[in-house]
Amino acid sequence: MRRAIALARARVGLTGENPAVGCVIVSGDGVVIGEGATAQGGRPHAEEIALDLAGAAARGATAYVTLEPCGARSSGAVACADRLVAAGVARVHVACRDPSPFADGRGLARLAEAGRLGEVGLLADEAALLYADYRPPGAASG
């Protein structure tokens, strides 16, 4: 997760309205097979980049994501939670929940439904610093 946090930290301020997210995919024998961070302007998402790099090797692997994978997309594209499941990732560990109306429990629910949700809150204190100023459109204030 620390590597995912470092990837996201390098993208803070460069991702438009989207938060800077980091994703690292690790094979069963501990080798990083894919990693990514939210791209310039907010797309593609970190999970998409990491999954593209991992390819078929993602099946059975573990993903570490700094912010809850989206459970829906404003663009109508396939949500990151669904992409992770479809790729066959065995376990997804998440540092922080996402208050965006396109995530906010939806991504976690999709991963749990598929039996893929790992630890939620892994290094949350470190990752939360990335999102201190993140205010997603349509999210409840508080």
PDB file of N, CA and C in Angstrom, residues 26-89:
ATOM      1  N   VAL A  26      -0.090  -7.063  -7.178  1.00  0.00           N
ATOM      2  CA  VAL A  26       1.025  -7.930  -6.805  1.00  0.00           C
ATOM      3  C   VAL A  26       0.631  -9.384  -7.047  1.00  0.00           C
ATOM      4  N   SER A  27       1.514 -10.131  -7.691  1.00  0.00           N
ATOM      5  CA  SER A  27       1.255 -11.551  -7.953  1.00  0.00           C
ATOM      6  C   SER A  27       1.336 -12.350  -6.650  1.00  0.00           C
ATOM      7  N   GLY A  28       0.918 -13.596  -6.724  1.00  0.00           N
ATOM      8  CA  GLY A  28       0.949 -14.474  -5.555  1.00  0.00           C
ATOM      9  C   GLY A  28       2.327 -14.653  -4.963  1.00  0.00           C
ATOM     10  N   ASP A  29       3.377 -14.494  -5.777  1.00  0.00           N
ATOM     11  CA  ASP A  29       4.734 -14.651  -5.254  1.00  0.00           C
ATOM     12  C   ASP A  29       5.380 -13.311  -4.890  1.00  0.00           C
ATOM     13  N   GLY A  30       4.538 -12.252  -4.778  1.00  0.00           N
ATOM     14  CA  GLY A  30       5.027 -10.979  -4.272  1.00  0.00           C
ATOM     15  C   GLY A  30       5.651 -10.042  -5.279  1.00  0.00           C
ATOM     16  N   VAL A  31       5.520 -10.331  -6.568  1.00  0.00           N
ATOM     17  CA  VAL A  31       6.097  -9.480  -7.608  1.00  0.00           C
ATOM     18  C   VAL A  31       5.056  -8.464  -8.073  1.00  0.00           C
ATOM     19  N   VAL A  32       5.457  -7.196  -8.160  1.00  0.00           N
ATOM     20  CA  VAL A  32       4.566  -6.166  -8.691  1.00  0.00           C
ATOM     21  C   VAL A  32       4.400  -6.423 -10.186  1.00  0.00           C
ATOM     22  N   ILE A  33       3.143  -6.631 -10.599  1.00  0.00           N
ATOM     23  CA  ILE A  33       2.870  -6.932 -12.012  1.00  0.00           C
ATOM     24  C   ILE A  33       2.136  -5.790 -12.725  1.00  0.00           C
ATOM     25  N   GLY A  34       1.686  -4.827 -11.952  1.00  0.00           N
ATOM     26  CA  GLY A  34       1.024  -3.669 -12.538  1.00  0.00           C
ATOM     27  C   GLY A  34       0.881  -2.584 -11.494  1.00  0.00           C
ATOM     28  N   GLU A  35       1.029  -1.345 -11.909  1.00  0.00           N
ATOM     29  CA  GLU A  35       0.814  -0.235 -11.005  1.00  0.00           C
ATOM     30  C   GLU A  35       0.403   0.967 -11.825  1.00  0.00           C
ATOM     31  N   GLY A  36      -0.327   1.860 -11.168  1.00  0.00           N
ATOM     32  CA  GLY A  36      -0.753   3.052 -11.870  1.00  0.00           C
ATOM     33  C   GLY A  36      -1.264   4.092 -10.899  1.00  0.00           C
ATOM     34  N   ALA A  37      -1.398   5.300 -11.405  1.00  0.00           N
ATOM     35  CA  ALA A  37      -1.972   6.411 -10.646  1.00  0.00           C
ATOM     36  C   ALA A  37      -2.895   7.161 -11.589  1.00  0.00           C
ATOM     37  N   THR A  38      -3.899   7.790 -11.030  1.00  0.00           N
ATOM     38  CA  THR A  38      -4.855   8.541 -11.825  1.00  0.00           C
ATOM     39  C   THR A  38      -4.100   9.440 -12.804  1.00  0.00           C
ATOM     40  N   ALA A  39      -4.512   9.400 -14.057  1.00  0.00           N
ATOM     41  CA  ALA A  39      -3.815  10.143 -15.106  1.00  0.00           C
ATOM     42  C   ALA A  39      -4.181  11.625 -15.104  1.00  0.00           C
ATOM     43  N   GLN A  40      -3.427  12.386 -15.865  1.00  0.00           N
ATOM     44  CA  GLN A  40      -3.662  13.820 -16.044  1.00  0.00           C
ATOM     45  C   GLN A  40      -5.131  14.063 -16.368  1.00  0.00           C
ATOM     46  N   GLY A  41      -5.756  14.965 -15.645  1.00  0.00           N
ATOM     47  CA  GLY A  41      -7.149  15.285 -15.891  1.00  0.00           C
ATOM     48  C   GLY A  41      -8.142  14.303 -15.292  1.00  0.00           C
ATOM     49  N   GLY A  42      -7.669  13.205 -14.717  1.00  0.00           N
ATOM     50  CA  GLY A  42      -8.554  12.283 -14.013  1.00  0.00           C
ATOM     51  C   GLY A  42      -8.865  10.966 -14.689  1.00  0.00           C
ATOM     52  N   ARG A  43      -8.438  10.793 -15.946  1.00  0.00           N
ATOM     53  CA  ARG A  43      -8.699   9.533 -16.625  1.00  0.00           C
ATOM     54  C   ARG A  43      -7.512   9.171 -17.496  1.00  0.00           C
ATOM     55  N   PRO A  44      -7.158   7.893 -17.591  1.00  0.00           N
ATOM     56  CA  PRO A  44      -7.806   6.746 -16.950  1.00  0.00           C
ATOM     57  C   PRO A  44      -7.541   6.695 -15.451  1.00  0.00           C
ATOM     58  N   HIS A  45      -8.373   5.903 -14.794  1.00  0.00           N
ATOM     59  CA  HIS A  45      -8.222   5.696 -13.355  1.00  0.00           C
ATOM     60  C   HIS A  45      -7.011   4.810 -13.082  1.00  0.00           C
ATOM     61  N   ALA A  46      -6.512   4.883 -11.858  1.00  0.00           N
ATOM     62  CA  ALA A  46      -5.322   4.120 -11.456  1.00  0.00           C
ATOM     63  C   ALA A  46      -5.504   2.624 -11.682  1.00  0.00           C
ATOM     64  N   GLU A  47      -6.671   2.098 -11.321  1.00  0.00           N
ATOM     65  CA  GLU A  47      -6.922   0.660 -11.461  1.00  0.00           C
ATOM     66  C   GLU A  47      -6.868   0.234 -12.919  1.00  0.00           C
ATOM     67  N   GLU A  48      -7.390   1.071 -13.813  1.00  0.00           N
ATOM     68  CA  GLU A  48      -7.362   0.740 -15.241  1.00  0.00           C
ATOM     69  C   GLU A  48      -5.928   0.621 -15.744  1.00  0.00           C
ATOM     70  N   ILE A  49      -5.095   1.562 -15.350  1.00  0.00           N
ATOM     71  CA  ILE A  49      -3.693   1.560 -15.782  1.00  0.00           C
ATOM     72  C   ILE A  49      -2.982   0.325 -15.247  1.00  0.00           C
ATOM     73  N   ALA A  50      -3.161   0.047 -13.955  1.00  0.00           N
ATOM     74  CA  ALA A  50      -2.496  -1.104 -13.337  1.00  0.00           C
ATOM     75  C   ALA A  50      -2.973  -2.415 -13.954  1.00  0.00           C
ATOM     76  N   LEU A  51      -4.273  -2.536 -14.201  1.00  0.00           N
ATOM     77  CA  LEU A  51      -4.809  -3.763 -14.812  1.00  0.00           C
ATOM     78  C   LEU A  51      -4.296  -3.945 -16.233  1.00  0.00           C
ATOM     79  N   ASP A  52      -4.204  -2.863 -16.986  1.00  0.00           N
ATOM     80  CA  ASP A  52      -3.663  -2.963 -18.347  1.00  0.00           C
ATOM     81  C   ASP A  52      -2.229  -3.468 -18.329  1.00  0.00           C
ATOM     82  N   LEU A  53      -1.434  -2.978 -17.381  1.00  0.00           N
ATOM     83  CA  LEU A  53      -0.041  -3.433 -17.279  1.00  0.00           C
ATOM     84  C   LEU A  53       0.056  -4.882 -16.831  1.00  0.00           C
ATOM     85  N   ALA A  54      -0.807  -5.273 -15.907  1.00  0.00           N
ATOM     86  CA  ALA A  54      -0.771  -6.636 -15.378  1.00  0.00           C
ATOM     87  C   ALA A  54      -1.277  -7.661 -16.390  1.00  0.00           C
ATOM     88  N   GLY A  55      -2.241  -7.273 -17.210  1.00  0.00           N
ATOM     89  CA  GLY A  55      -2.800  -8.200 -18.192  1.00  0.00           C
ATOM     90  C   GLY A  55      -3.370  -9.441 -17.530  1.00  0.00           C
ATOM     91  N   ALA A  56      -3.169 -10.577 -18.170  1.00  0.00           N
ATOM     92  CA  ALA A  56      -3.709 -11.846 -17.680  1.00  0.00           C
ATOM     93  C   ALA A  56      -3.114 -12.254 -16.338  1.00  0.00           C
ATOM     94  N   ALA A  57      -1.947 -11.721 -16.002  1.00  0.00           N
ATOM     95  CA  ALA A  57      -1.306 -12.058 -14.728  1.00  0.00           C
ATOM     96  C   ALA A  57      -2.096 -11.541 -13.530  1.00  0.00           C
ATOM     97  N   ALA A  58      -3.072 -10.654 -13.767  1.00  0.00           N
ATOM     98  CA  ALA A  58      -3.894 -10.125 -12.671  1.00  0.00           C
ATOM     99  C   ALA A  58      -4.757 -11.215 -12.030  1.00  0.00           C
ATOM    100  N   ARG A  59      -5.051 -12.265 -12.778  1.00  0.00           N
ATOM    101  CA  ARG A  59      -5.884 -13.344 -12.242  1.00  0.00           C
ATOM    102  C   ARG A  59      -5.182 -13.977 -11.036  1.00  0.00           C
ATOM    103  N   GLY A  60      -5.860 -13.933  -9.893  1.00  0.00           N
ATOM    104  CA  GLY A  60      -5.317 -14.511  -8.670  1.00  0.00           C
ATOM    105  C   GLY A  60      -4.404 -13.582  -7.882  1.00  0.00           C
ATOM    106  N   ALA A  61      -4.192 -12.374  -8.376  1.00  0.00           N
ATOM    107  CA  ALA A  61      -3.279 -11.427  -7.729  1.00  0.00           C
ATOM    108  C   ALA A  61      -4.003 -10.631  -6.646  1.00  0.00           C
ATOM    109  N   THR A  62      -3.243  -9.789  -5.962  1.00  0.00           N
ATOM    110  CA  THR A  62      -3.763  -8.907  -4.919  1.00  0.00           C
ATOM    111  C   THR A  62      -3.545  -7.468  -5.355  1.00  0.00           C
ATOM    112  N   ALA A  63      -4.592  -6.640  -5.196  1.00  0.00           N
ATOM    113  CA  ALA A  63      -4.491  -5.221  -5.530  1.00  0.00           C
ATOM    114  C   ALA A  63      -4.522  -4.393  -4.253  1.00  0.00           C
ATOM    115  N   TYR A  64      -3.741  -3.339  -4.241  1.00  0.00           N
ATOM    116  CA  TYR A  64      -3.701  -2.362  -3.159  1.00  0.00           C
ATOM    117  C   TYR A  64      -4.106  -1.027  -3.770  1.00  0.00           C
ATOM    118  N   VAL A  65      -5.199  -0.443  -3.274  1.00  0.00           N
ATOM    119  CA  VAL A  65      -5.746   0.783  -3.852  1.00  0.00           C
ATOM    120  C   VAL A  65      -5.921   1.812  -2.734  1.00  0.00           C
ATOM    121  N   THR A  66      -5.483   3.036  -2.993  1.00  0.00           N
ATOM    122  CA  THR A  66      -5.508   4.059  -1.948  1.00  0.00           C
ATOM    123  C   THR A  66      -6.902   4.578  -1.635  1.00  0.00           C
ATOM    124  N   LEU A  67      -7.806   4.510  -2.602  1.00  0.00           N
ATOM    125  CA  LEU A  67      -9.172   5.002  -2.428  1.00  0.00           C
ATOM    126  C   LEU A  67     -10.127   3.983  -3.031  1.00  0.00           C
ATOM    127  N   GLU A  68     -11.235   3.796  -2.382  1.00  0.00           N
ATOM    128  CA  GLU A  68     -12.252   2.835  -2.840  1.00  0.00           C
ATOM    129  C   GLU A  68     -12.450   2.898  -4.354  1.00  0.00           C
ATOM    130  N   PRO A  69     -12.345   1.759  -5.030  1.00  0.00           N
ATOM    131  CA  PRO A  69     -12.597   1.751  -6.474  1.00  0.00           C
ATOM    132  C   PRO A  69     -14.038   2.173  -6.773  1.00  0.00           C
ATOM    133  N   CYS A  70     -14.200   2.912  -7.861  1.00  0.00           N
ATOM    134  CA  CYS A  70     -15.539   3.376  -8.213  1.00  0.00           C
ATOM    135  C   CYS A  70     -16.466   2.196  -8.464  1.00  0.00           C
ATOM    136  N   GLY A  71     -17.721   2.391  -8.096  1.00  0.00           N
ATOM    137  CA  GLY A  71     -18.752   1.387  -8.320  1.00  0.00           C
ATOM    138  C   GLY A  71     -19.651   1.764  -9.475  1.00  0.00           C
ATOM    139  N   ALA A  72     -19.458   2.960 -10.016  1.00  0.00           N
ATOM    140  CA  ALA A  72     -20.161   3.469 -11.189  1.00  0.00           C
ATOM    141  C   ALA A  72     -19.280   4.560 -11.785  1.00  0.00           C
ATOM    142  N   ARG A  73     -19.520   4.895 -13.034  1.00  0.00           N
ATOM    143  CA  ARG A  73     -18.718   5.930 -13.698  1.00  0.00           C
ATOM    144  C   ARG A  73     -19.632   6.993 -14.276  1.00  0.00           C
ATOM    145  N   SER A  74     -19.273   8.243 -14.103  1.00  0.00           N
ATOM    146  CA  SER A  74     -20.055   9.337 -14.688  1.00  0.00           C
ATOM    147  C   SER A  74     -20.056   9.235 -16.211  1.00  0.00           C
ATOM    148  N   SER A  75     -19.013   8.645 -16.768  1.00  0.00           N
ATOM    149  CA  SER A  75     -18.892   8.503 -18.227  1.00  0.00           C
ATOM    150  C   SER A  75     -19.687   7.319 -18.763  1.00  0.00           C
ATOM    151  N   GLY A  76     -20.148   6.444 -17.866  1.00  0.00           N
ATOM    152  CA  GLY A  76     -20.840   5.234 -18.306  1.00  0.00           C
ATOM    153  C   GLY A  76     -19.892   4.078 -18.586  1.00  0.00           C
ATOM    154  N   ALA A  77     -18.588   4.307 -18.478  1.00  0.00           N
ATOM    155  CA  ALA A  77     -17.605   3.236 -18.687  1.00  0.00           C
ATOM    156  C   ALA A  77     -17.717   2.204 -17.560  1.00  0.00           C
ATOM    157  N   VAL A  78     -17.063   1.070 -17.733  1.00  0.00           N
ATOM    158  CA  VAL A  78     -17.080   0.022 -16.716  1.00  0.00           C
ATOM    159  C   VAL A  78     -16.388   0.527 -15.460  1.00  0.00           C
ATOM    160  N   ALA A  79     -17.047   0.354 -14.323  1.00  0.00           N
ATOM    161  CA  ALA A  79     -16.508   0.797 -13.034  1.00  0.00           C
ATOM    162  C   ALA A  79     -15.255   0.006 -12.679  1.00  0.00           C
ATOM    163  N   CYS A  80     -14.363   0.647 -11.933  1.00  0.00           N
ATOM    164  CA  CYS A  80     -13.110  -0.002 -11.551  1.00  0.00           C
ATOM    165  C   CYS A  80     -13.335  -1.246 -10.687  1.00  0.00           C
ATOM    166  N   ALA A  81     -14.325  -1.210  -9.785  1.00  0.00           N
ATOM    167  CA  ALA A  81     -14.615  -2.401  -8.979  1.00  0.00           C
ATOM    168  C   ALA A  81     -14.974  -3.571  -9.893  1.00  0.00           C
ATOM    169  N   ASP A  82     -15.780  -3.319 -10.913  1.00  0.00           N
ATOM    170  CA  ASP A  82     -16.158  -4.371 -11.863  1.00  0.00           C
ATOM    171  C   ASP A  82     -14.967  -4.832 -12.691  1.00  0.00           C
ATOM    172  N   ARG A  83     -14.110  -3.910 -13.058  1.00  0.00           N
ATOM    173  CA  ARG A  83     -12.907  -4.283 -13.828  1.00  0.00           C
ATOM    174  C   ARG A  83     -11.991  -5.202 -13.014  1.00  0.00           C
ATOM    175  N   LEU A  84     -11.822  -4.873 -11.734  1.00  0.00           N
ATOM    176  CA  LEU A  84     -10.982  -5.707 -10.875  1.00  0.00           C
ATOM    177  C   LEU A  84     -11.563  -7.118 -10.753  1.00  0.00           C
ATOM    178  N   VAL A  85     -12.864  -7.204 -10.581  1.00  0.00           N
ATOM    179  CA  VAL A  85     -13.526  -8.510 -10.482  1.00  0.00           C
ATOM    180  C   VAL A  85     -13.383  -9.274 -11.797  1.00  0.00           C
ATOM    181  N   ALA A  86     -13.671  -8.618 -12.909  1.00  0.00           N
ATOM    182  CA  ALA A  86     -13.604  -9.273 -14.221  1.00  0.00           C
ATOM    183  C   ALA A  86     -12.194  -9.759 -14.549  1.00  0.00           C
ATOM    184  N   ALA A  87     -11.182  -9.039 -14.074  1.00  0.00           N
ATOM    185  CA  ALA A  87      -9.788  -9.429 -14.318  1.00  0.00           C
ATOM    186  C   ALA A  87      -9.366 -10.625 -13.484  1.00  0.00           C
ATOM    187  N   GLY A  88     -10.194 -10.981 -12.494  1.00  0.00           N
ATOM    188  CA  GLY A  88      -9.862 -12.129 -11.656  1.00  0.00           C
ATOM    189  C   GLY A  88      -8.951 -11.826 -10.496  1.00  0.00           C
ATOM    190  N   VAL A  89      -8.806 -10.536 -10.154  1.00  0.00           N
ATOM    191  CA  VAL A  89      -8.008 -10.185  -8.980  1.00  0.00           C
ATOM    192  C   VAL A  89      -8.640 -10.871  -7.770  1.00  0.00           C
TER     193      VAL A  89
END
